[in-house]
Short mmCIF file of C-alpha atoms and ligand atoms in Angstrom, two decimals:
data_model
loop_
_atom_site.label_atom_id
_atom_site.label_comp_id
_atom_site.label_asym_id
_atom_site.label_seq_id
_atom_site.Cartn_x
_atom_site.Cartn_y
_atom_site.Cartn_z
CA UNK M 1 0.00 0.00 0.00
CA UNK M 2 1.61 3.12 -1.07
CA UNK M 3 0.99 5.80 1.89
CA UNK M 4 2.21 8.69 -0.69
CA UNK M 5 -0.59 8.22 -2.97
CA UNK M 6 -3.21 8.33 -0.07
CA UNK M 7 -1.97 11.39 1.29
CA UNK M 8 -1.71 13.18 -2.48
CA UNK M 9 -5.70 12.19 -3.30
CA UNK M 10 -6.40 14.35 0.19
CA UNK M 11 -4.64 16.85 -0.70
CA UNK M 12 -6.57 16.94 -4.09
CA UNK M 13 -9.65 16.69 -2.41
CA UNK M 14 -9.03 19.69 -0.21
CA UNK M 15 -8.03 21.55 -3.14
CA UNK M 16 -11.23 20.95 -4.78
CA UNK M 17 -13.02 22.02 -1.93
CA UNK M 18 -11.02 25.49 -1.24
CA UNK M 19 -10.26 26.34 -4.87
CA UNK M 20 -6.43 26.01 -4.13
CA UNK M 21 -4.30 26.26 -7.47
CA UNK M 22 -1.87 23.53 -8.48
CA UNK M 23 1.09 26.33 -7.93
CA UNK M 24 0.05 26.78 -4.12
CA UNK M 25 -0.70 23.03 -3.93
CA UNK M 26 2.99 21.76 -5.34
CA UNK M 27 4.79 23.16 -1.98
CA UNK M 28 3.03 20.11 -0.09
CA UNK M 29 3.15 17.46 -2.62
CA UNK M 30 7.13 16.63 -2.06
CA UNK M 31 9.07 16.98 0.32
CA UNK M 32 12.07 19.29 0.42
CA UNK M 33 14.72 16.45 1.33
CA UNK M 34 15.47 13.16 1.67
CA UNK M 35 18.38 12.16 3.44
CA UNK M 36 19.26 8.06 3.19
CA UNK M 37 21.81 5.88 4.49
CA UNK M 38 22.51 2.03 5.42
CA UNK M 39 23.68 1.63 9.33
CA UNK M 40 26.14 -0.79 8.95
CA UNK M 41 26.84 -2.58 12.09
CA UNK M 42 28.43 -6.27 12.79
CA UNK M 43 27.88 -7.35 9.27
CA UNK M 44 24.62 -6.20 9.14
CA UNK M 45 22.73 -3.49 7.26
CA UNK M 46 20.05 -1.33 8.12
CA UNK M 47 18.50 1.24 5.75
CA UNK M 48 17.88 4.61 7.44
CA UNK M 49 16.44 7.94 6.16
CA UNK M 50 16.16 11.25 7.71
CA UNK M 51 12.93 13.53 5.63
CA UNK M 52 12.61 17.07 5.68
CA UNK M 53 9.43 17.66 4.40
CA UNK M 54 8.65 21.46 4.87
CA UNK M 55 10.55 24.19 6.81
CA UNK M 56 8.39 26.80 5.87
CA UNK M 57 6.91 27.44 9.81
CA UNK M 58 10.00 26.56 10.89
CA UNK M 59 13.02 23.39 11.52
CA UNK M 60 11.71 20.54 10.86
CA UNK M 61 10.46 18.55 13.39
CA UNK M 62 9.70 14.54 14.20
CA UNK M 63 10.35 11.11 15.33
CA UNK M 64 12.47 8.81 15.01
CA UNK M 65 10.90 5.29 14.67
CA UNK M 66 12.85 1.55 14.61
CA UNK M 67 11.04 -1.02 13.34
CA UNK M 68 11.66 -3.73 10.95
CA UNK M 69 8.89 -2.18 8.42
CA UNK M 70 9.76 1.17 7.94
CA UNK M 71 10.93 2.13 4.76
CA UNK M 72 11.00 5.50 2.61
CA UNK M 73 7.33 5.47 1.74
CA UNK M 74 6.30 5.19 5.12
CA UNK M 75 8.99 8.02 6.53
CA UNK M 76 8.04 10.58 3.94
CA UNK M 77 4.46 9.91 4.86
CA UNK M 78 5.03 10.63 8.31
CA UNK M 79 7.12 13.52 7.53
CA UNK M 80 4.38 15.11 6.03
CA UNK M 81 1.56 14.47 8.36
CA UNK M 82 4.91 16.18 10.94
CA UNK M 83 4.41 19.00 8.25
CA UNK M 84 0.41 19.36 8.72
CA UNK M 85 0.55 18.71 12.60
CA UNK M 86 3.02 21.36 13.50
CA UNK M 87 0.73 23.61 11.51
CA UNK M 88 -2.30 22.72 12.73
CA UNK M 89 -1.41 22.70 16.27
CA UNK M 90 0.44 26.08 15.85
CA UNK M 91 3.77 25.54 16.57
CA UNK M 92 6.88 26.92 15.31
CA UNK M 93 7.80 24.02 13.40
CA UNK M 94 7.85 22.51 9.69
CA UNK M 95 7.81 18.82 9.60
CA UNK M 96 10.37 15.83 9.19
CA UNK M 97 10.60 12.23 10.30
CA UNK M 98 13.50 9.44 10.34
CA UNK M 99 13.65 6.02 10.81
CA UNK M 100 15.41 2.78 10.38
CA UNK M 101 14.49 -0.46 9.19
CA UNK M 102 15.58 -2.34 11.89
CA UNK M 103 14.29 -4.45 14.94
CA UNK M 104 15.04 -3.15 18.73
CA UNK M 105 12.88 -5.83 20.12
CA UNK M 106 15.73 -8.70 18.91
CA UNK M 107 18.57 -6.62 19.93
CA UNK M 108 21.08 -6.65 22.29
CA UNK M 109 21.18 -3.22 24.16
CA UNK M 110 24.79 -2.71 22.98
CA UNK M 111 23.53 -3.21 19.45
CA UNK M 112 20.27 -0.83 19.67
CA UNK M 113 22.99 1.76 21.38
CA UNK M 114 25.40 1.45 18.42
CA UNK M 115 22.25 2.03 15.71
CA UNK M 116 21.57 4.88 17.70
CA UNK M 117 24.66 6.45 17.42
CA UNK M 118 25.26 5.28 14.22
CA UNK M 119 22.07 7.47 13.21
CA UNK M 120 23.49 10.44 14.35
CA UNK M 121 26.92 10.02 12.27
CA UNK M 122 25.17 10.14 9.16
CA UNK M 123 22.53 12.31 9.69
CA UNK M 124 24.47 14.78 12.23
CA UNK M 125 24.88 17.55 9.37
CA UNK M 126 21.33 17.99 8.60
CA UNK M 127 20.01 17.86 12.17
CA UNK M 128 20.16 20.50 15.08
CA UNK M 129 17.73 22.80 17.36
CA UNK M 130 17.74 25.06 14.25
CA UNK M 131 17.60 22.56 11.15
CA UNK M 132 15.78 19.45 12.61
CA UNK M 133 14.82 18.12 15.79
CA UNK M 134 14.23 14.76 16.18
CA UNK M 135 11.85 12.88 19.39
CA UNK M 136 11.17 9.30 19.88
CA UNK M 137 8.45 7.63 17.65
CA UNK M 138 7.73 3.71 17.70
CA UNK M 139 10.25 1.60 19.46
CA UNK M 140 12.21 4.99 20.20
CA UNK M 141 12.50 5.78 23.85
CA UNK M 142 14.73 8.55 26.20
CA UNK M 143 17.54 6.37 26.68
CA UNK M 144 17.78 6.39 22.98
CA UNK M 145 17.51 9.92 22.60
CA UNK M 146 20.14 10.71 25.48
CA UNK M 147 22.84 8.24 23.19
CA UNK M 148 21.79 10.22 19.83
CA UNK M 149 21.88 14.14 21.59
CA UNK M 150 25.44 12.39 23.23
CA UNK M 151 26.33 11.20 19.66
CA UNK M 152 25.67 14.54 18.49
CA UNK M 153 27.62 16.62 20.76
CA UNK M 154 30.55 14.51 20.71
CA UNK M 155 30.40 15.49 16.93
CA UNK M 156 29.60 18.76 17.06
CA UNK M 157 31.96 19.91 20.01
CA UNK M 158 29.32 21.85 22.29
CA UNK M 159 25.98 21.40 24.10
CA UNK M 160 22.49 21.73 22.45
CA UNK M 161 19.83 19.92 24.31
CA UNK M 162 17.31 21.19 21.66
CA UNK M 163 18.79 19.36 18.98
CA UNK M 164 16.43 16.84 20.31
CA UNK M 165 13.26 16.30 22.51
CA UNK M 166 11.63 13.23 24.71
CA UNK M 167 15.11 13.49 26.53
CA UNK M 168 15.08 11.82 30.40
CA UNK M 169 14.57 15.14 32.73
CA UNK M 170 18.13 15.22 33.78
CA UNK M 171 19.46 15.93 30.00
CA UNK M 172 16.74 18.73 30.02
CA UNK M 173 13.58 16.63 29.36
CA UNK M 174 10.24 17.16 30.88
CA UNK M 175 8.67 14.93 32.77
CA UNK M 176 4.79 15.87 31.20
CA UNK M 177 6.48 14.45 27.55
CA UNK M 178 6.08 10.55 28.65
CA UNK M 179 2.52 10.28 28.44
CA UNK M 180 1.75 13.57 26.50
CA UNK M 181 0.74 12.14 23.39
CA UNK M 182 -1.85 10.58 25.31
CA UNK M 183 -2.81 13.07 27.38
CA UNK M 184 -3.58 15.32 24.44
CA UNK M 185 -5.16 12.29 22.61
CA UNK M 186 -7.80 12.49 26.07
CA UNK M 187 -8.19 15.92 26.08
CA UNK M 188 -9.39 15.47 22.62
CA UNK M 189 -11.79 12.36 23.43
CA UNK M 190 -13.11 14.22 26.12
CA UNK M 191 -14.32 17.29 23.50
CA UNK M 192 -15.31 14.89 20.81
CA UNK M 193 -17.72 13.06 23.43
CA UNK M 194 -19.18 16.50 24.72
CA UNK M 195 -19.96 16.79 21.40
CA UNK M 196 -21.17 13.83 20.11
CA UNK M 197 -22.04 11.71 23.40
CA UNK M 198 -23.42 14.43 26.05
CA UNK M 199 -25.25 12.32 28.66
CA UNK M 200 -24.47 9.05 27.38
CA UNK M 201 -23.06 6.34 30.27
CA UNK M 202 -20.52 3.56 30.33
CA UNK M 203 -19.04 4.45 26.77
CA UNK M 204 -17.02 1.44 25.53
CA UNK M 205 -13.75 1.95 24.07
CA UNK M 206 -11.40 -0.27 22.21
CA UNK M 207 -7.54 0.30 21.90
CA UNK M 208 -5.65 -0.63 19.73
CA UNK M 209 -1.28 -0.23 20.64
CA UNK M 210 -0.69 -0.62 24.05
CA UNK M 211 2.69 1.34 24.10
CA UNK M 212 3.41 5.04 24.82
CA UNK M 213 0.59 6.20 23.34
CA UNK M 214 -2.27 3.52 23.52
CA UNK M 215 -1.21 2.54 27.18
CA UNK M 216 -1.82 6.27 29.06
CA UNK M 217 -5.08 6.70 26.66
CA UNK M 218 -6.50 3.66 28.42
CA UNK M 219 -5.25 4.49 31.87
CA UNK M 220 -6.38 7.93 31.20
CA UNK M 221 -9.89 6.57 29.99
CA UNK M 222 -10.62 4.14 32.58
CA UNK M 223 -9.48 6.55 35.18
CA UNK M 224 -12.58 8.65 33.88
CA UNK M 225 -15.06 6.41 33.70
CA UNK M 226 -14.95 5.18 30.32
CA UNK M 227 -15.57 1.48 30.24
CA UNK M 228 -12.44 0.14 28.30
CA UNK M 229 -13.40 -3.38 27.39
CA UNK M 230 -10.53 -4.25 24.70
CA UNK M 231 -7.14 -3.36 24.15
CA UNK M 232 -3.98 -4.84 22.13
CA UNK M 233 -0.73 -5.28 21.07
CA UNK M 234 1.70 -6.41 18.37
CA UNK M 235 1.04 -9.94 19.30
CA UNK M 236 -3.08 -9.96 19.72
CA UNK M 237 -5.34 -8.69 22.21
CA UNK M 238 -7.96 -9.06 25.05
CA UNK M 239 -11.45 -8.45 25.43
CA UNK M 240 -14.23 -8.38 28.31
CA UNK M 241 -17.40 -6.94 27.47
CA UNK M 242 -17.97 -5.76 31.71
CA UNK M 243 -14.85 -3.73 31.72
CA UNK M 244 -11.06 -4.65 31.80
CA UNK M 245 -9.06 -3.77 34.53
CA UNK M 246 -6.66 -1.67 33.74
CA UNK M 247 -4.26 -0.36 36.57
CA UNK M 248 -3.78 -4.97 36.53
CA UNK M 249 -3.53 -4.88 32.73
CA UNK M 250 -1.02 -2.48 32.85
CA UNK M 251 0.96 -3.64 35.48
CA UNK M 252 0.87 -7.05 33.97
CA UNK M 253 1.96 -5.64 30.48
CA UNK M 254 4.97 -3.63 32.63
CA UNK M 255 6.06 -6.86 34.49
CA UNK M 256 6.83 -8.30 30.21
CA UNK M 257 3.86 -10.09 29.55
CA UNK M 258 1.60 -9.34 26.14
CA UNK M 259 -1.79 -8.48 27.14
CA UNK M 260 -3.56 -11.14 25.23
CA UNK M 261 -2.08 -13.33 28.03
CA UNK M 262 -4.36 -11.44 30.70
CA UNK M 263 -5.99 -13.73 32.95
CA UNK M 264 -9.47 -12.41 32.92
CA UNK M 265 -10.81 -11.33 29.47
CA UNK M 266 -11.19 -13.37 26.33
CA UNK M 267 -8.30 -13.65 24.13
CA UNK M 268 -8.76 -12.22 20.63
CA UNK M 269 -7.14 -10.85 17.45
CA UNK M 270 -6.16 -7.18 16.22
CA UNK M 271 -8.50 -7.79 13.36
CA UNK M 272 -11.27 -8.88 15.61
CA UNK M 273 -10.75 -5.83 17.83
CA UNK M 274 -11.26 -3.45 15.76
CA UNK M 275 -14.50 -4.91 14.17
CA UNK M 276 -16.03 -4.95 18.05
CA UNK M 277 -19.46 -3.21 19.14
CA UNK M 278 -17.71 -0.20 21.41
CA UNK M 279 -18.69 2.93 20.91
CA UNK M 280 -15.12 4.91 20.64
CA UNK M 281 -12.26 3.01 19.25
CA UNK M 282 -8.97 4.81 19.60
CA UNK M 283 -6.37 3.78 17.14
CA UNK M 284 -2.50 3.54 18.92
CA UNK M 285 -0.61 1.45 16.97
CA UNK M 286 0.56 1.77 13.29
CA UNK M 287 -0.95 3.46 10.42
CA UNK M 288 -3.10 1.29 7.43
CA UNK M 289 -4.84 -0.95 10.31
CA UNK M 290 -8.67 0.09 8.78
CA UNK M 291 -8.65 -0.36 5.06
CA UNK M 292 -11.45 -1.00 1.90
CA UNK M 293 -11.03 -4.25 3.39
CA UNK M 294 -12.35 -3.76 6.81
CA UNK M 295 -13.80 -0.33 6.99
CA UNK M 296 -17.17 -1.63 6.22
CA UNK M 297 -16.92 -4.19 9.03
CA UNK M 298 -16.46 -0.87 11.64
CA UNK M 299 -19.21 -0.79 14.36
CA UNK M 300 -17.81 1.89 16.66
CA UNK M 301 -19.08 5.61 15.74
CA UNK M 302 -16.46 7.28 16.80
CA UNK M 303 -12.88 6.63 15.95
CA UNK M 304 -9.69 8.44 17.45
CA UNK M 305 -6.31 8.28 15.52
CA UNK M 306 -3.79 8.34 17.69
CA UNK M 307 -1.57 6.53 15.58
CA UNK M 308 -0.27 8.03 12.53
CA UNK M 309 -2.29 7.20 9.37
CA UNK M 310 -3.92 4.10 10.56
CA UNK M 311 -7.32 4.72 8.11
CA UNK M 312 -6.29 4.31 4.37
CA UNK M 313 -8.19 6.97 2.28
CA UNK M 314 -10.50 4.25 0.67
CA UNK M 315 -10.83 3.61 4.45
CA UNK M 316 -12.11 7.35 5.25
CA UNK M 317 -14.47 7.31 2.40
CA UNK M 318 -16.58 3.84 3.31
CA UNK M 319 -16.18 5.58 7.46
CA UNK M 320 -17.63 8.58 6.01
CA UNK M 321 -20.62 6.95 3.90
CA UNK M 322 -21.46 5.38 6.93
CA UNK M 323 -21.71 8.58 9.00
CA UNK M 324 -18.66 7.73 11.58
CA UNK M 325 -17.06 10.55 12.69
CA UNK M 326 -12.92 10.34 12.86
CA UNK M 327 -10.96 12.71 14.94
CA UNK M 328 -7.72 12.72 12.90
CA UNK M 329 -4.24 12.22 13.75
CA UNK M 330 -2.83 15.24 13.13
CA UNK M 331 -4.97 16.90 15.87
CA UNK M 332 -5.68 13.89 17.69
CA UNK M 333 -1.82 12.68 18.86
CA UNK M 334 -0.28 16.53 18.78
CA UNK M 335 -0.09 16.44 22.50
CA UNK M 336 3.49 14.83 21.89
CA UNK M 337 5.32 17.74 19.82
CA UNK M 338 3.10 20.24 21.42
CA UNK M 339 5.20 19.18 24.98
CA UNK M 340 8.62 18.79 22.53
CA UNK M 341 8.11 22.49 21.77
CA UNK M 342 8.12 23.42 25.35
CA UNK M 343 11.29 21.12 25.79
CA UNK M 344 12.67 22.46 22.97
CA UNK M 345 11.52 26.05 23.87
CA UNK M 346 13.14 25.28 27.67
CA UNK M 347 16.37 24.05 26.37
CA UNK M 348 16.84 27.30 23.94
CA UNK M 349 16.37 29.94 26.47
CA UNK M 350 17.50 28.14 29.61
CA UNK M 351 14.27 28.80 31.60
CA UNK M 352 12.85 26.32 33.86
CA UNK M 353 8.98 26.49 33.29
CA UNK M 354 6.58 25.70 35.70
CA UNK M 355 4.91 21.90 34.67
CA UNK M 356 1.24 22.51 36.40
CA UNK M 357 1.86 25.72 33.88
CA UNK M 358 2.93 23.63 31.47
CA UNK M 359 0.11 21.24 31.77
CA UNK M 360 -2.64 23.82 31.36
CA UNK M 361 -1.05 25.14 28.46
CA UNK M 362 -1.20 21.82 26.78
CA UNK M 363 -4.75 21.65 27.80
CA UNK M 364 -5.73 25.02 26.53
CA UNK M 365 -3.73 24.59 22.80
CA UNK M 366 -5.77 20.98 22.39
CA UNK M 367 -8.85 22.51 22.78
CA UNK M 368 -8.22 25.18 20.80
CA UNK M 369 -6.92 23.44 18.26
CA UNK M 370 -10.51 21.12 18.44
CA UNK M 371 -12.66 23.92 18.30
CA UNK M 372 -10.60 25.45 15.31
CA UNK M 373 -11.37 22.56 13.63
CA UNK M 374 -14.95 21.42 14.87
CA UNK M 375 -16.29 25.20 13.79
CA UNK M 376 -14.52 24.83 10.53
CA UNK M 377 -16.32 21.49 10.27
CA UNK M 378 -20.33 23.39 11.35
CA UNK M 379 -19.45 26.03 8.99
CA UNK M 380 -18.71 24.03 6.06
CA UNK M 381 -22.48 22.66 7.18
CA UNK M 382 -21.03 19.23 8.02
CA UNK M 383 -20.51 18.43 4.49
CA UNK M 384 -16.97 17.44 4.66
CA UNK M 385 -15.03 15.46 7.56
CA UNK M 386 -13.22 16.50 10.25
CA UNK M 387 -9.99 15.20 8.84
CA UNK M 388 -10.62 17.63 5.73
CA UNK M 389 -11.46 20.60 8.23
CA UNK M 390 -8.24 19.73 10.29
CA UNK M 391 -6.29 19.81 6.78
CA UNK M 392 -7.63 22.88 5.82
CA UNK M 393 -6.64 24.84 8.14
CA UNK M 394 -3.28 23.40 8.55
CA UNK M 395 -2.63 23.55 4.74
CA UNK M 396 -3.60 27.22 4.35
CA UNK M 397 -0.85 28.02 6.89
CA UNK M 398 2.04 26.63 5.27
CA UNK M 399 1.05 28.08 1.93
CA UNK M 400 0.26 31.41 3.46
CA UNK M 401 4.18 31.10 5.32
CA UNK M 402 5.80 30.23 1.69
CA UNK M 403 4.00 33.23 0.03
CA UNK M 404 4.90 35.58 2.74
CA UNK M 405 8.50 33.77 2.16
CA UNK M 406 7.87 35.29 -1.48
CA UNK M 407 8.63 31.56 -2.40
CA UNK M 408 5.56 30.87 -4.01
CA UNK M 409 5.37 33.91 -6.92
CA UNK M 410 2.12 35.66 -8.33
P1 NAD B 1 5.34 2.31 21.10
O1 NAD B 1 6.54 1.72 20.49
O2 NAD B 1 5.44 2.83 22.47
O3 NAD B 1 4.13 1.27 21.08
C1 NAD B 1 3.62 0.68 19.92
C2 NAD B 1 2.53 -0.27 20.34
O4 NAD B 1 1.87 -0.78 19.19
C3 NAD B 1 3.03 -1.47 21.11
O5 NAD B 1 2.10 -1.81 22.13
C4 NAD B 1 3.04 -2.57 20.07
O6 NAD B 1 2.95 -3.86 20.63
C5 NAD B 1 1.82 -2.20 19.28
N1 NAD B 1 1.81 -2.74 17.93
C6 NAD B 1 2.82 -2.81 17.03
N2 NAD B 1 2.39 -3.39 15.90
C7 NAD B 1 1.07 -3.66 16.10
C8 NAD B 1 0.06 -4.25 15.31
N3 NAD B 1 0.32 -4.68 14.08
N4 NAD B 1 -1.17 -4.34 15.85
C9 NAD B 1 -1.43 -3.90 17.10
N5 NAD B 1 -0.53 -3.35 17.88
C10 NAD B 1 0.70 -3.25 17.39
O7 NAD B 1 4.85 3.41 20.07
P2 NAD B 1 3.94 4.67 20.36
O8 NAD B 1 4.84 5.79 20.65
O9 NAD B 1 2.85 4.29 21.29
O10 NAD B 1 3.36 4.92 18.90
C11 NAD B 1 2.12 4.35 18.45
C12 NAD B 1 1.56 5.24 17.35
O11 NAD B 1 1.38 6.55 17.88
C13 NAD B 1 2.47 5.41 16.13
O12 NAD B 1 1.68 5.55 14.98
C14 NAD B 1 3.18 6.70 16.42
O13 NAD B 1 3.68 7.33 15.23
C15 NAD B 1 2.05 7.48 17.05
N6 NAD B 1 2.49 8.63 17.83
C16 NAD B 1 3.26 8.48 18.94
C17 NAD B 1 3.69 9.62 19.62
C18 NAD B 1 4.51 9.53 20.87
O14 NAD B 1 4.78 10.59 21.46
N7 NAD B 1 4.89 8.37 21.33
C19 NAD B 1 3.32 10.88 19.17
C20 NAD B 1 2.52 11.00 18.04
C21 NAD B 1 2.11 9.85 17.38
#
C-alpha cells in the first residue's frame, strides 16, 4: 500500500473544496529532502532515512521510529503528516521524520545503542535545534535519545539539548512528555464526546497499541469512567465486554507479559478488535490498520487516531458513507510535539517552566486546536469530515508562510 498516494488524493480533495491552485498546492506534494543511508553494524545493514518535508513554519520537526517495516514510503508519509501537525497545532515548526528499518525488540542493548549512534553520524549535518529536531516515535525511547543528543555533541563539540526532545529530565527533558501524546489524545476524546455523546453512560472503548501512546489513553480513559473493554498489542489482544481492569492490565503488560495473556478477558485478534461493538475506538498502533477491506466491518461511531495514518483513504471514504465521525491524527496525537516544543523552547532559552503551567497550556492549545477545527467542520455545514477541516486549516498556513517567504510567486 503506497501511503504517498493516499496522502496526495487528500490533498486533491481539499483543493477541490477550497479552490487552491496547483502552484500553491505543489509546496506540499514533495518533500524538500530526503536524506538516506545504510547503518552498517556487525555485518549487518540497516537502511535509514532522515525527511525534511517542509521548513516553511520553521526546523523541521519529528520522530524517530525503529522497526523492521519502515521504509521510505512510510517516513516521507510521516514527515508530512509532521508538516500538517506542527501547523495545525500552531507551533513553530515545519515537519520531518527518520527512521530505520531495523528491529530493537531482537537486539542486544549494545547493538540498539550502536544504531543509535550510528544514526546520528550520518545524519548529524542535517540535524540541530535550528535545522531538525528529532523525538522518539515507535520503538524509540529517552535512553535512545540521550545516546543520539550524546552522539551529536561529541560530533559537534558543544551542548544543544534542543537538537532533540523526549530526553530523560536530567538531559533537560520534561517529565509531562512521557505520556503527552496521550494526554492530548484524552483531552481530545473528552471534547469529541461533549460533542457527540453528552449524557451518554458507560461508553465502551477499544484500543488498539498498548505502548506510549495507547497505554496512558487507556489508563487515562478508565481513570474517567470510560468502560475500556478491549485493548492490544503487536502480538493480539484481550477483550471483556464488563470492563477490563486496567491499573492490573497495565501492570501485567509492565512486568513483560503481552496483554492477550491477561488472565481475565477473552483472548482475541487485532483484526477482531477493531471490528467490536464499542462505541469509541482509539487507534494507537501503526498506520493502514482500517482499510477497503475492513472499513465496512467498523461498528464503533467514533474513531480516534492516535496513531499516525492508521485509516487508508479508501478507508475514510466507506467511514464517512457510513456517518462515523474520525478525529484525525494530526490533531488527535499533537499532544506529543506540542510538549517537545516546550522542551525544545526550555532548552533554547535556559528557563525552567513551571509543569502545572505547562500542563494547562497543553490543555488550553488541544482545545483550541478542536474547536478550530470542529467550527470549521459546522461552517462548512457538516458536508466534509473533520480530517478535511483539520487539513484545511493546517494547509492554508504553510502556503500562506511560503507566500509571505515570497517563495511561491504571483
Ligand atoms: P510504542 O513503540 O510505544 O508502542 C507501539 C505499540 O503498538 C506497542 O504496544 C506494540 O505492541 C503495538 N503494535 C505494534 N504493531 C502492532 C500491530 N500490528 N497491531 C497492534 N498493535 C501493534 O509506540 P507509540 O509511541 O505508542 O506509537 C504508536 C503510534 O502513535 C504510532 O503511529 C506513532 O507514530 C504514534 N504517535 C506516537 C507519539 C509519541 O509521542 N509516542 C506521538 C505521536 C504519534
Amino acid at each position: 500500500m503506497n501511503i504517498t498516494e493516499d496522502n496526495n488524493k487528500r490533498l486533491k480533495d481539499i483543493q477541490k473544496i477550497e479552490g487552491i491552485s496547483d502552484k500553491d498546492m505543489a509546496v506540499l506534494l514533495k518533500p524538500v529532502r530526503i536524506n538516506r543511508s545504510t547503518l552498517s553494524i556487525k555485518g549487518k545493514k540497516y537502511p535509514a532515512w532522515r525527511i525534511l518535508y517542509n521548513e516553511a513554519l520553521g526546523p523541521g520537526k519529528g520522530g524517530i521510529r525503529f522497526h523492521p517495516g519502515v521504509n521510505e514510503d512510510e517516513v516521507k508519509s510521516l514527515a508530512f503528516w509532521m508538516t500538517l501537525k506542527n501547523s495545525l497545532a500552531d507551533i513553530p515548526y515545519g515537519g520531518a521524520k527518520g527512521g530505520v528499518a531495523f528491529n530493537p525488540k531482537v537486539a542486544s542493548k549494545a547493538e540498539l545503542e550502536e544504531v543509535s549512534r550510528k544514526f546520528i553520524d550520518v545524519f548529524y549535518k542535517v540535524l540541530g535545534q535550528d535545522k531538525d529536531i528529532p523525538a522518539p516515535d515507535v520503538y524509540t525511547d529517552g535512553q535512545i535519545m540521550s545516546w543520539m543528543l550524546d552522539e551529536f555533541e561529541k560530533k559537534t563539540g558543544r551542548h544543544e539539548p534542543g537538537m532533540i526532545t523526549g530526553k530523560p529530565v536530567e538531559l533537560g527533558g520534561i517529565a509531562l512528555r512521557g505520556d503527552a501524546t496521550a494526554q492530548g489524545g484524552y483531552l481530545v476524546t473528552k471534547k469529541m464526546a461533549a460533542a457527540f455523546l453528552a449524557g451518554k453512560k458507560n461508553v465502551k472503548v477499544a484500543v488498539q497499541g498498548f505502548g506510549n501512546a495507547g497505554l496512558f489513553m487507556a489508563q487515562k480513559l478508565h481513570k474517567d469512567g470510560f468502560k475500556v473493554v478491549a485493548v492490544s498489542d503487536s502480538k493480539g489482544g484481550i477483550y471483556q465486554v464488563t470492563g477490563l481492569n486496567i491499573p492490573s492490565l497495565i501492570a501485567f503488560k509492565k512486568a513483560g507479559h503481552p496483554v492477550g495473556d491477561f488472565s481475565s478477558g477473552k483472548q482475541i485478534t487485532n483484526a477482531e478488535l477493531l471490528e467490536l461493538s464499542v462505541d469509541i475506538l482509539v487507534l494507537a498502533a501503526l498506520e493502514n490498520q482500517i482499510t477497503k477491506q475492513n472499513a465496512e466491518n467498523i461498528k464503533a461511531n467514533y474513531l480516534i487516531e492516535l496513531a499516525n495514518g492508521p485509516i487508508t483513504y479508501d478507508a475514510d471514504r466507506i467511514l464517512a458513507k457510513n456517518k462515523k465521525i474520525v478525529v484525525p491524527d494530526i490533531l488527535a496525537n499533537s499532544g506529543g510535539v506540542i510538549v517537545s516544543y516546550f522542551e525544545w523552547a526550555q532548552n533554547r532559552t535556559g528557563q525552567i517552566l513551571d509543569e502545572d503551567y505547562l500542563r494547562k497550556l497543553l490543555e488550553k492549545k488541544m482545545k483550541d486546536n478542536w474547536q478550530r477545527m470542529y467550527d470549521l467542520w459546522k461552517e462548512k455545514k457538516e458536508k466534509v469530515t473533520l480530517r478535511q477541516a483539520a487539513y484545511i486549516l493546517a494547509v492554508t498556513k504553510v502556503i500562506v508562510a511560503e507566500k509571505l517567504r515570497g517563495r511561491i510567486k504571483g
